[in-house]
PDB file of C-alpha atoms and ligand atoms in Angstrom:
ATOM      1  CA  UNK A   1      33.726  67.960 -54.420  1.00  0.00           C
ATOM      2  CA  UNK A   2      31.935  65.066 -56.352  1.00  0.00           C
ATOM      3  CA  UNK A   3      30.100  66.726 -59.786  1.00  0.00           C
ATOM      4  CA  UNK A   4      30.604  70.656 -59.862  1.00  0.00           C
ATOM      5  CA  UNK A   5      28.195  72.725 -62.828  1.00  0.00           C
ATOM      6  CA  UNK A   6      29.687  75.811 -63.854  1.00  0.00           C
ATOM      7  CA  UNK A   7      27.251  79.059 -65.441  1.00  0.00           C
ATOM      8  CA  UNK A   8      25.272  75.166 -67.790  1.00  0.00           C
ATOM      9  CA  UNK A   9      22.786  77.029 -69.169  1.00  0.00           C
ATOM     10  CA  UNK A  10      19.803  75.558 -71.259  1.00  0.00           C
ATOM     11  CA  UNK A  11      17.935  77.351 -74.305  1.00  0.00           C
ATOM     12  CA  UNK A  12      15.358  75.857 -75.962  1.00  0.00           C
ATOM     13  CA  UNK A  13      14.467  79.244 -78.438  1.00  0.00           C
ATOM     14  CA  UNK A  14      13.348  82.366 -76.429  1.00  0.00           C
ATOM     15  CA  UNK A  15      13.101  79.670 -73.131  1.00  0.00           C
ATOM     16  CA  UNK A  16      16.313  79.942 -71.543  1.00  0.00           C
ATOM     17  CA  UNK A  17      14.845  75.778 -69.641  1.00  0.00           C
ATOM     18  CA  UNK A  18      18.078  76.366 -67.046  1.00  0.00           C
ATOM     19  CA  UNK A  19      20.367  80.093 -67.160  1.00  0.00           C
ATOM     20  CA  UNK A  20      24.107  79.896 -65.970  1.00  0.00           C
ATOM     21  CA  UNK A  21      23.269  77.877 -62.297  1.00  0.00           C
ATOM     22  CA  UNK A  22      26.139  77.277 -60.499  1.00  0.00           C
ATOM     23  CA  UNK A  23      25.440  73.125 -59.353  1.00  0.00           C
ATOM     24  CA  UNK A  24      28.209  71.245 -57.269  1.00  0.00           C
ATOM     25  CA  UNK A  25      28.035  67.852 -54.854  1.00  0.00           C
ATOM     26  CA  UNK A  26      29.805  66.492 -52.111  1.00  0.00           C
ATOM     27  CA  UNK A  27      30.421  62.869 -52.253  1.00  0.00           C
ATOM     28  CA  UNK A  28      28.140  60.696 -50.266  1.00  0.00           C
ATOM     29  CA  UNK A  29      25.070  63.662 -49.392  1.00  0.00           C
ATOM     30  CA  UNK A  30      21.069  63.297 -50.565  1.00  0.00           C
ATOM     31  CA  UNK A  31      20.801  65.912 -52.863  1.00  0.00           C
ATOM     32  CA  UNK A  32      16.532  66.211 -53.669  1.00  0.00           C
ATOM     33  CA  UNK A  33      15.688  69.757 -55.908  1.00  0.00           C
ATOM     34  CA  UNK A  34      12.759  70.770 -55.245  1.00  0.00           C
ATOM     35  CA  UNK A  35      10.505  73.518 -57.153  1.00  0.00           C
ATOM     36  CA  UNK A  36       7.647  73.932 -59.601  1.00  0.00           C
ATOM     37  CA  UNK A  37       6.560  72.319 -62.741  1.00  0.00           C
ATOM     38  CA  UNK A  38       9.100  74.143 -65.483  1.00  0.00           C
ATOM     39  CA  UNK A  39      11.740  75.772 -62.421  1.00  0.00           C
ATOM     40  CA  UNK A  40      14.245  72.982 -65.018  1.00  0.00           C
ATOM     41  CA  UNK A  41      14.703  70.403 -63.009  1.00  0.00           C
ATOM     42  CA  UNK A  42      14.436  67.838 -65.100  1.00  0.00           C
ATOM     43  CA  UNK A  43      16.539  69.786 -67.368  1.00  0.00           C
ATOM     44  CA  UNK A  44      19.626  70.260 -64.705  1.00  0.00           C
ATOM     45  CA  UNK A  45      19.527  66.260 -64.640  1.00  0.00           C
ATOM     46  CA  UNK A  46      19.301  65.931 -68.296  1.00  0.00           C
ATOM     47  CA  UNK A  47      23.268  67.704 -68.746  1.00  0.00           C
ATOM     48  CA  UNK A  48      24.760  65.521 -65.866  1.00  0.00           C
ATOM     49  CA  UNK A  49      23.766  62.926 -67.574  1.00  0.00           C
ATOM     50  CA  UNK A  50      24.229  63.999 -70.088  1.00  0.00           C
ATOM     51  CA  UNK A  51      21.065  63.219 -71.944  1.00  0.00           C
ATOM     52  CA  UNK A  52      20.366  67.053 -72.647  1.00  0.00           C
ATOM     53  CA  UNK A  53      23.561  68.673 -74.331  1.00  0.00           C
ATOM     54  CA  UNK A  54      24.129  72.549 -72.563  1.00  0.00           C
ATOM     55  CA  UNK A  55      24.009  76.059 -74.468  1.00  0.00           C
ATOM     56  CA  UNK A  56      26.770  77.163 -72.062  1.00  0.00           C
ATOM     57  CA  UNK A  57      28.909  76.310 -69.224  1.00  0.00           C
ATOM     58  CA  UNK A  58      30.414  73.500 -68.165  1.00  0.00           C
ATOM     59  CA  UNK A  59      30.401  69.983 -65.772  1.00  0.00           C
ATOM     60  CA  UNK A  60      32.984  68.376 -63.261  1.00  0.00           C
ATOM     61  CA  UNK A  61      32.661  64.825 -62.519  1.00  0.00           C
ATOM     62  CA  UNK A  62      35.734  63.620 -59.773  1.00  0.00           C
ATOM     63  CA  UNK A  63      37.138  66.671 -61.509  1.00  0.00           C
ATOM     64  CA  UNK A  64      37.016  66.412 -64.910  1.00  0.00           C
ATOM     65  CA  UNK A  65      35.374  67.659 -67.501  1.00  0.00           C
ATOM     66  CA  UNK A  66      32.382  65.550 -68.437  1.00  0.00           C
ATOM     67  CA  UNK A  67      30.743  68.391 -70.509  1.00  0.00           C
ATOM     68  CA  UNK A  68      30.878  67.536 -74.097  1.00  0.00           C
ATOM     69  CA  UNK A  69      30.706  63.065 -72.774  1.00  0.00           C
ATOM     70  CA  UNK A  70      27.864  60.838 -74.312  1.00  0.00           C
ATOM     71  CA  UNK A  71      25.631  59.554 -71.220  1.00  0.00           C
ATOM     72  CA  UNK A  72      27.062  55.194 -72.355  1.00  0.00           C
ATOM     73  CA  UNK A  73      30.997  57.796 -71.382  1.00  0.00           C
ATOM     74  CA  UNK A  74      29.363  59.214 -68.372  1.00  0.00           C
ATOM     75  CA  UNK A  75      27.169  55.912 -67.768  1.00  0.00           C
ATOM     76  CA  UNK A  76      31.512  53.987 -67.703  1.00  0.00           C
ATOM     77  CA  UNK A  77      31.775  56.901 -65.009  1.00  0.00           C
ATOM     78  CA  UNK A  78      28.887  55.951 -62.815  1.00  0.00           C
ATOM     79  CA  UNK A  79      26.696  58.632 -63.674  1.00  0.00           C
ATOM     80  CA  UNK A  80      23.230  55.944 -63.820  1.00  0.00           C
ATOM     81  CA  UNK A  81      19.897  57.816 -63.769  1.00  0.00           C
ATOM     82  CA  UNK A  82      16.327  55.933 -63.637  1.00  0.00           C
ATOM     83  CA  UNK A  83      13.072  57.920 -65.439  1.00  0.00           C
ATOM     84  CA  UNK A  84       9.298  60.041 -65.083  1.00  0.00           C
ATOM     85  CA  UNK A  85       8.921  57.478 -67.020  1.00  0.00           C
ATOM     86  CA  UNK A  86       9.745  53.596 -66.701  1.00  0.00           C
ATOM     87  CA  UNK A  87      11.587  51.958 -69.532  1.00  0.00           C
ATOM     88  CA  UNK A  88      11.666  48.006 -68.627  1.00  0.00           C
ATOM     89  CA  UNK A  89      10.770  45.294 -70.801  1.00  0.00           C
ATOM     90  CA  UNK A  90       7.243  44.175 -69.945  1.00  0.00           C
ATOM     91  CA  UNK A  91       8.051  41.023 -71.564  1.00  0.00           C
ATOM     92  CA  UNK A  92      11.530  39.850 -69.844  1.00  0.00           C
ATOM     93  CA  UNK A  93      11.856  38.058 -66.073  1.00  0.00           C
ATOM     94  CA  UNK A  94      13.124  41.005 -64.202  1.00  0.00           C
ATOM     95  CA  UNK A  95      16.371  39.124 -63.402  1.00  0.00           C
ATOM     96  CA  UNK A  96      16.992  39.548 -67.888  1.00  0.00           C
ATOM     97  CA  UNK A  97      15.938  43.489 -67.646  1.00  0.00           C
ATOM     98  CA  UNK A  98      19.019  44.402 -65.088  1.00  0.00           C
ATOM     99  CA  UNK A  99      20.835  41.631 -66.882  1.00  0.00           C
ATOM    100  CA  UNK A 100      20.018  43.349 -70.022  1.00  0.00           C
ATOM    101  CA  UNK A 101      21.820  46.963 -68.081  1.00  0.00           C
ATOM    102  CA  UNK A 102      23.761  45.539 -66.025  1.00  0.00           C
ATOM    103  CA  UNK A 103      25.756  44.011 -69.535  1.00  0.00           C
ATOM    104  CA  UNK A 104      26.232  46.629 -71.153  1.00  0.00           C
ATOM    105  CA  UNK A 105      29.169  48.201 -68.855  1.00  0.00           C
ATOM    106  CA  UNK A 106      29.084  44.970 -67.802  1.00  0.00           C
ATOM    107  CA  UNK A 107      32.201  42.274 -69.377  1.00  0.00           C
ATOM    108  CA  UNK A 108      32.033  38.343 -68.674  1.00  0.00           C
ATOM    109  CA  UNK A 109      28.751  36.479 -67.441  1.00  0.00           C
ATOM    110  CA  UNK A 110      29.257  35.651 -64.320  1.00  0.00           C
ATOM    111  CA  UNK A 111      30.406  39.240 -63.892  1.00  0.00           C
ATOM    112  CA  UNK A 112      26.436  40.665 -65.353  1.00  0.00           C
ATOM    113  CA  UNK A 113      24.001  37.571 -62.954  1.00  0.00           C
ATOM    114  CA  UNK A 114      26.154  38.532 -59.739  1.00  0.00           C
ATOM    115  CA  UNK A 115      25.365  42.759 -60.275  1.00  0.00           C
ATOM    116  CA  UNK A 116      21.932  41.115 -61.154  1.00  0.00           C
ATOM    117  CA  UNK A 117      21.844  39.543 -58.633  1.00  0.00           C
ATOM    118  CA  UNK A 118      23.053  41.317 -55.523  1.00  0.00           C
ATOM    119  CA  UNK A 119      20.902  44.596 -57.705  1.00  0.00           C
ATOM    120  CA  UNK A 120      17.301  43.166 -57.564  1.00  0.00           C
ATOM    121  CA  UNK A 121      18.770  42.072 -54.108  1.00  0.00           C
ATOM    122  CA  UNK A 122      19.478  45.452 -52.843  1.00  0.00           C
ATOM    123  CA  UNK A 123      15.568  46.788 -53.836  1.00  0.00           C
ATOM    124  CA  UNK A 124      14.451  43.273 -52.164  1.00  0.00           C
ATOM    125  CA  UNK A 125      12.960  42.408 -55.881  1.00  0.00           C
ATOM    126  CA  UNK A 126      14.911  38.179 -55.479  1.00  0.00           C
ATOM    127  CA  UNK A 127      11.818  36.667 -54.558  1.00  0.00           C
ATOM    128  CA  UNK A 128      10.253  38.005 -59.031  1.00  0.00           C
ATOM    129  CA  UNK A 129      13.401  37.912 -60.533  1.00  0.00           C
ATOM    130  CA  UNK A 130      12.714  35.018 -63.089  1.00  0.00           C
ATOM    131  CA  UNK A 131       8.788  36.595 -62.695  1.00  0.00           C
ATOM    132  CA  UNK A 132       7.683  39.084 -65.987  1.00  0.00           C
ATOM    133  CA  UNK A 133       8.572  42.426 -65.468  1.00  0.00           C
ATOM    134  CA  UNK A 134       4.743  43.350 -67.528  1.00  0.00           C
ATOM    135  CA  UNK A 135       2.888  41.849 -64.617  1.00  0.00           C
ATOM    136  CA  UNK A 136       4.370  43.825 -60.947  1.00  0.00           C
ATOM    137  CA  UNK A 137       2.628  45.764 -60.039  1.00  0.00           C
ATOM    138  CA  UNK A 138       3.667  49.124 -60.862  1.00  0.00           C
ATOM    139  CA  UNK A 139       5.406  50.751 -57.330  1.00  0.00           C
ATOM    140  CA  UNK A 140       7.791  47.505 -58.053  1.00  0.00           C
ATOM    141  CA  UNK A 141       8.598  47.923 -61.359  1.00  0.00           C
ATOM    142  CA  UNK A 142      10.038  51.327 -60.497  1.00  0.00           C
ATOM    143  CA  UNK A 143      11.993  48.964 -58.031  1.00  0.00           C
ATOM    144  CA  UNK A 144      12.954  47.143 -61.081  1.00  0.00           C
ATOM    145  CA  UNK A 145      13.967  50.196 -62.498  1.00  0.00           C
ATOM    146  CA  UNK A 146      16.284  51.698 -59.527  1.00  0.00           C
ATOM    147  CA  UNK A 147      17.597  48.129 -59.025  1.00  0.00           C
ATOM    148  CA  UNK A 148      18.594  48.627 -63.765  1.00  0.00           C
ATOM    149  CA  UNK A 149      20.804  51.299 -62.411  1.00  0.00           C
ATOM    150  CA  UNK A 150      22.017  50.029 -58.873  1.00  0.00           C
ATOM    151  CA  UNK A 151      23.784  47.169 -61.322  1.00  0.00           C
ATOM    152  CA  UNK A 152      26.086  49.637 -62.715  1.00  0.00           C
ATOM    153  CA  UNK A 153      27.490  50.295 -59.180  1.00  0.00           C
ATOM    154  CA  UNK A 154      26.808  53.764 -59.659  1.00  0.00           C
ATOM    155  CA  UNK A 155      29.429  56.683 -57.784  1.00  0.00           C
ATOM    156  CA  UNK A 156      25.880  58.824 -58.694  1.00  0.00           C
ATOM    157  CA  UNK A 157      22.663  57.556 -58.683  1.00  0.00           C
ATOM    158  CA  UNK A 158      20.056  60.515 -60.431  1.00  0.00           C
ATOM    159  CA  UNK A 159      16.196  59.648 -60.292  1.00  0.00           C
ATOM    160  CA  UNK A 160      13.494  61.404 -61.392  1.00  0.00           C
ATOM    161  CA  UNK A 161      10.147  61.915 -59.355  1.00  0.00           C
ATOM    162  CA  UNK A 162      11.219  58.274 -57.902  1.00  0.00           C
ATOM    163  CA  UNK A 163       8.208  58.405 -55.984  1.00  0.00           C
ATOM    164  CA  UNK A 164       5.597  59.128 -58.364  1.00  0.00           C
ATOM    165  CA  UNK A 165       1.960  56.602 -58.966  1.00  0.00           C
ATOM    166  CA  UNK A 166       3.812  54.981 -55.374  1.00  0.00           C
ATOM    167  CA  UNK A 167       0.741  53.732 -52.451  1.00  0.00           C
ATOM    168  CA  UNK A 168       1.988  55.382 -49.359  1.00  0.00           C
ATOM    169  CA  UNK A 169       3.389  51.535 -48.145  1.00  0.00           C
ATOM    170  CA  UNK A 170       5.805  51.453 -51.571  1.00  0.00           C
ATOM    171  CA  UNK A 171       7.031  55.156 -50.461  1.00  0.00           C
ATOM    172  CA  UNK A 172       8.485  53.963 -47.047  1.00  0.00           C
ATOM    173  CA  UNK A 173       9.898  51.338 -48.927  1.00  0.00           C
ATOM    174  CA  UNK A 174      11.369  54.098 -51.649  1.00  0.00           C
ATOM    175  CA  UNK A 175      12.777  55.774 -48.366  1.00  0.00           C
ATOM    176  CA  UNK A 176      14.393  52.905 -46.917  1.00  0.00           C
ATOM    177  CA  UNK A 177      16.152  52.478 -50.413  1.00  0.00           C
ATOM    178  CA  UNK A 178      16.582  55.154 -50.686  1.00  0.00           C
ATOM    179  CA  UNK A 179      19.522  55.515 -47.142  1.00  0.00           C
ATOM    180  CA  UNK A 180      21.103  52.198 -48.041  1.00  0.00           C
ATOM    181  CA  UNK A 181      21.999  52.625 -51.576  1.00  0.00           C
ATOM    182  CA  UNK A 182      23.274  56.539 -50.186  1.00  0.00           C
ATOM    183  CA  UNK A 183      25.557  54.301 -47.650  1.00  0.00           C
ATOM    184  CA  UNK A 184      27.855  53.703 -51.142  1.00  0.00           C
ATOM    185  CA  UNK A 185      26.851  56.297 -53.505  1.00  0.00           C
ATOM    186  CA  UNK A 186      25.806  59.920 -54.041  1.00  0.00           C
ATOM    187  CA  UNK A 187      21.879  59.977 -54.805  1.00  0.00           C
ATOM    188  CA  UNK A 188      20.399  62.743 -56.206  1.00  0.00           C
ATOM    189  CA  UNK A 189      16.153  62.480 -57.185  1.00  0.00           C
ATOM    190  CA  UNK A 190      13.596  65.195 -57.853  1.00  0.00           C
ATOM    191  CA  UNK A 191      11.214  64.975 -56.025  1.00  0.00           C
ATOM    192  CA  UNK A 192       7.529  66.584 -56.097  1.00  0.00           C
ATOM    193  CA  UNK A 193       6.286  64.644 -52.442  1.00  0.00           C
ATOM    194  CA  UNK A 194       8.117  67.777 -49.788  1.00  0.00           C
ATOM    195  CA  UNK A 195       7.699  64.555 -46.575  1.00  0.00           C
ATOM    196  CA  UNK A 196      10.685  62.798 -49.132  1.00  0.00           C
ATOM    197  CA  UNK A 197      12.541  65.262 -49.801  1.00  0.00           C
ATOM    198  CA  UNK A 198      12.647  66.975 -46.598  1.00  0.00           C
ATOM    199  CA  UNK A 199      12.723  63.146 -45.139  1.00  0.00           C
ATOM    200  CA  UNK A 200      15.676  61.982 -46.620  1.00  0.00           C
ATOM    201  CA  UNK A 201      17.870  65.092 -48.140  1.00  0.00           C
ATOM    202  CA  UNK A 202      21.059  66.132 -46.220  1.00  0.00           C
ATOM    203  CA  UNK A 203      20.730  68.968 -49.121  1.00  0.00           C
ATOM    204  CA  UNK A 204      17.926  70.986 -50.820  1.00  0.00           C
ATOM    205  CA  UNK A 205      18.419  72.888 -54.266  1.00  0.00           C
ATOM    206  CA  UNK A 206      15.503  74.917 -55.242  1.00  0.00           C
ATOM    207  CA  UNK A 207      14.686  76.104 -58.622  1.00  0.00           C
ATOM    208  CA  UNK A 208      12.994  78.554 -60.725  1.00  0.00           C
ATOM    209  CA  UNK A 209      12.512  79.734 -63.400  1.00  0.00           C
ATOM    210  CA  UNK A 210      15.348  78.014 -64.786  1.00  0.00           C
ATOM    211  CA  UNK A 211      17.871  79.384 -61.699  1.00  0.00           C
ATOM    212  CA  UNK A 212      18.212  78.177 -58.115  1.00  0.00           C
ATOM    213  CA  UNK A 213      16.618  81.116 -55.327  1.00  0.00           C
ATOM    214  CA  UNK A 214      17.816  79.058 -52.577  1.00  0.00           C
ATOM    215  CA  UNK A 215      20.019  76.237 -51.199  1.00  0.00           C
ATOM    216  CA  UNK A 216      20.430  74.114 -47.681  1.00  0.00           C
ATOM    217  CA  UNK A 217      19.578  71.831 -45.251  1.00  0.00           C
ATOM    218  CA  UNK A 218      16.380  70.924 -45.441  1.00  0.00           C
ATOM    219  CA  UNK A 219      15.455  72.582 -41.863  1.00  0.00           C
ATOM    220  CA  UNK A 220      17.054  76.237 -43.557  1.00  0.00           C
ATOM    221  CA  UNK A 221      14.881  74.966 -46.530  1.00  0.00           C
ATOM    222  CA  UNK A 222      11.621  74.294 -44.688  1.00  0.00           C
ATOM    223  CA  UNK A 223      12.296  78.802 -42.813  1.00  0.00           C
ATOM    224  CA  UNK A 224      13.395  80.024 -46.132  1.00  0.00           C
ATOM    225  CA  UNK A 225      11.144  82.683 -47.878  1.00  0.00           C
ATOM    226  CA  UNK A 226      11.965  83.005 -50.967  1.00  0.00           C
ATOM    227  CA  UNK A 227      10.775  78.989 -50.831  1.00  0.00           C
ATOM    228  CA  UNK A 228       7.520  80.083 -48.676  1.00  0.00           C
ATOM    229  CA  UNK A 229       6.532  82.544 -51.405  1.00  0.00           C
ATOM    230  CA  UNK A 230       7.576  79.737 -54.555  1.00  0.00           C
ATOM    231  CA  UNK A 231       6.826  77.204 -53.779  1.00  0.00           C
ATOM    232  CA  UNK A 232       5.081  76.482 -49.724  1.00  0.00           C
ATOM    233  CA  UNK A 233       3.356  79.091 -50.444  1.00  0.00           C
TER     234      UNK A 233
HETATM  235  P1  LIG B   1       8.755  69.793 -64.448  1.00  0.00           P
HETATM  236  O1  LIG B   1       7.951  69.452 -62.290  1.00  0.00           O
HETATM  237  O2  LIG B   1       6.884  69.648 -65.064  1.00  0.00           O
HETATM  238  O3  LIG B   1       8.747  68.094 -64.312  1.00  0.00           O
HETATM  239  P2  LIG B   1      11.043  70.916 -64.625  1.00  0.00           P
HETATM  240  O4  LIG B   1      10.804  71.740 -63.717  1.00  0.00           O
HETATM  241  O5  LIG B   1      11.955  69.311 -64.483  1.00  0.00           O
HETATM  242  O6  LIG B   1       9.339  70.358 -63.988  1.00  0.00           O
HETATM  243  P3  LIG B   1      12.109  71.832 -66.943  1.00  0.00           P
HETATM  244  O7  LIG B   1      10.700  70.365 -67.988  1.00  0.00           O
HETATM  245  O8  LIG B   1      13.743  71.229 -66.992  1.00  0.00           O
HETATM  246  O9  LIG B   1      10.968  72.120 -65.505  1.00  0.00           O
HETATM  247  O10 LIG B   1      11.173  72.826 -68.423  1.00  0.00           O
HETATM  248  C1  LIG B   1      11.976  73.884 -67.170  1.00  0.00           C
HETATM  249  C2  LIG B   1      11.715  74.766 -68.749  1.00  0.00           C
HETATM  250  O11 LIG B   1      12.576  74.460 -70.541  1.00  0.00           O
HETATM  251  C3  LIG B   1      10.456  74.546 -69.178  1.00  0.00           C
HETATM  252  O12 LIG B   1       9.931  76.598 -69.587  1.00  0.00           O
HETATM  253  C4  LIG B   1       9.941  73.331 -70.399  1.00  0.00           C
HETATM  254  O13 LIG B   1       8.524  74.295 -70.762  1.00  0.00           O
HETATM  255  C5  LIG B   1      11.477  74.039 -71.556  1.00  0.00           C
HETATM  256  N1  LIG B   1      11.448  73.258 -71.928  1.00  0.00           N
HETATM  257  C6  LIG B   1      12.346  71.661 -71.109  1.00  0.00           C
HETATM  258  N2  LIG B   1      12.563  70.826 -72.558  1.00  0.00           N
HETATM  259  C7  LIG B   1      11.846  71.551 -73.352  1.00  0.00           C
HETATM  260  C8  LIG B   1      12.014  71.625 -74.755  1.00  0.00           C
HETATM  261  N3  LIG B   1      12.382  69.482 -75.131  1.00  0.00           N
HETATM  262  N4  LIG B   1      11.903  72.110 -75.884  1.00  0.00           N
HETATM  263  C9  LIG B   1      11.095  73.156 -75.182  1.00  0.00           C
HETATM  264  N5  LIG B   1      11.438  73.630 -74.214  1.00  0.00           N
HETATM  265  C10 LIG B   1      11.753  72.847 -73.298  1.00  0.00           C
END
């Protein structure tokens, strides 16, 4: 098991955003988390990457307890993430954006440059390395963010709503990218586009009301009565 969360909870006052969830990831899988707005998806992912502190429960990564580890400490262990809102520096070149991200974790100018070049190539932005990030079309800015995460050479890449705002052709390219990333890392995506989820995920976790209400292969999830009711309508 790459990651194992046990009885994980996050309360905000009287609301349990995530309510005693058991969640685990196998190495090499592409996992999607789906569910209605407010289901607790972002909160669960935030606790895994260390941005949100759990109020109860534990998380193990590669058999070590990381429940209290900071987000930077988790990046060093191999957990990288991209957010719903892009976090690029618009006035820096694409190369420098990725170098800034990679330089926080990788030492040596040459090693950083190599990691940046490789990450940009992987997302198809080699030709844009010298361009200002702010002038890229939105879809390419999202790819740049994925490059920033990939430059960290993660074991687990977490992406929160990565296809939001992408054009259909960009979504196709994004799916190809995820399949490529999945050859070297485990991928966890929170995704509203069910077509993308069914196409990419090896397993799907369905959340509602802070709990996991179903988990299975895309075929199983499509057929699940609780899922049809709560999510697919
Ligand atoms: P969406 O698809 O809209 O992003 P989600 O499934 O990611 O939703 P969360 O963002 O994890 O859901 O939110 C779960 C619940 O916790 C919601 O009821 C939300 O209002 C609440 N919540 C999340 N963050 C906070 C916070 N910082 N303070 C108070 N309540 C919060």
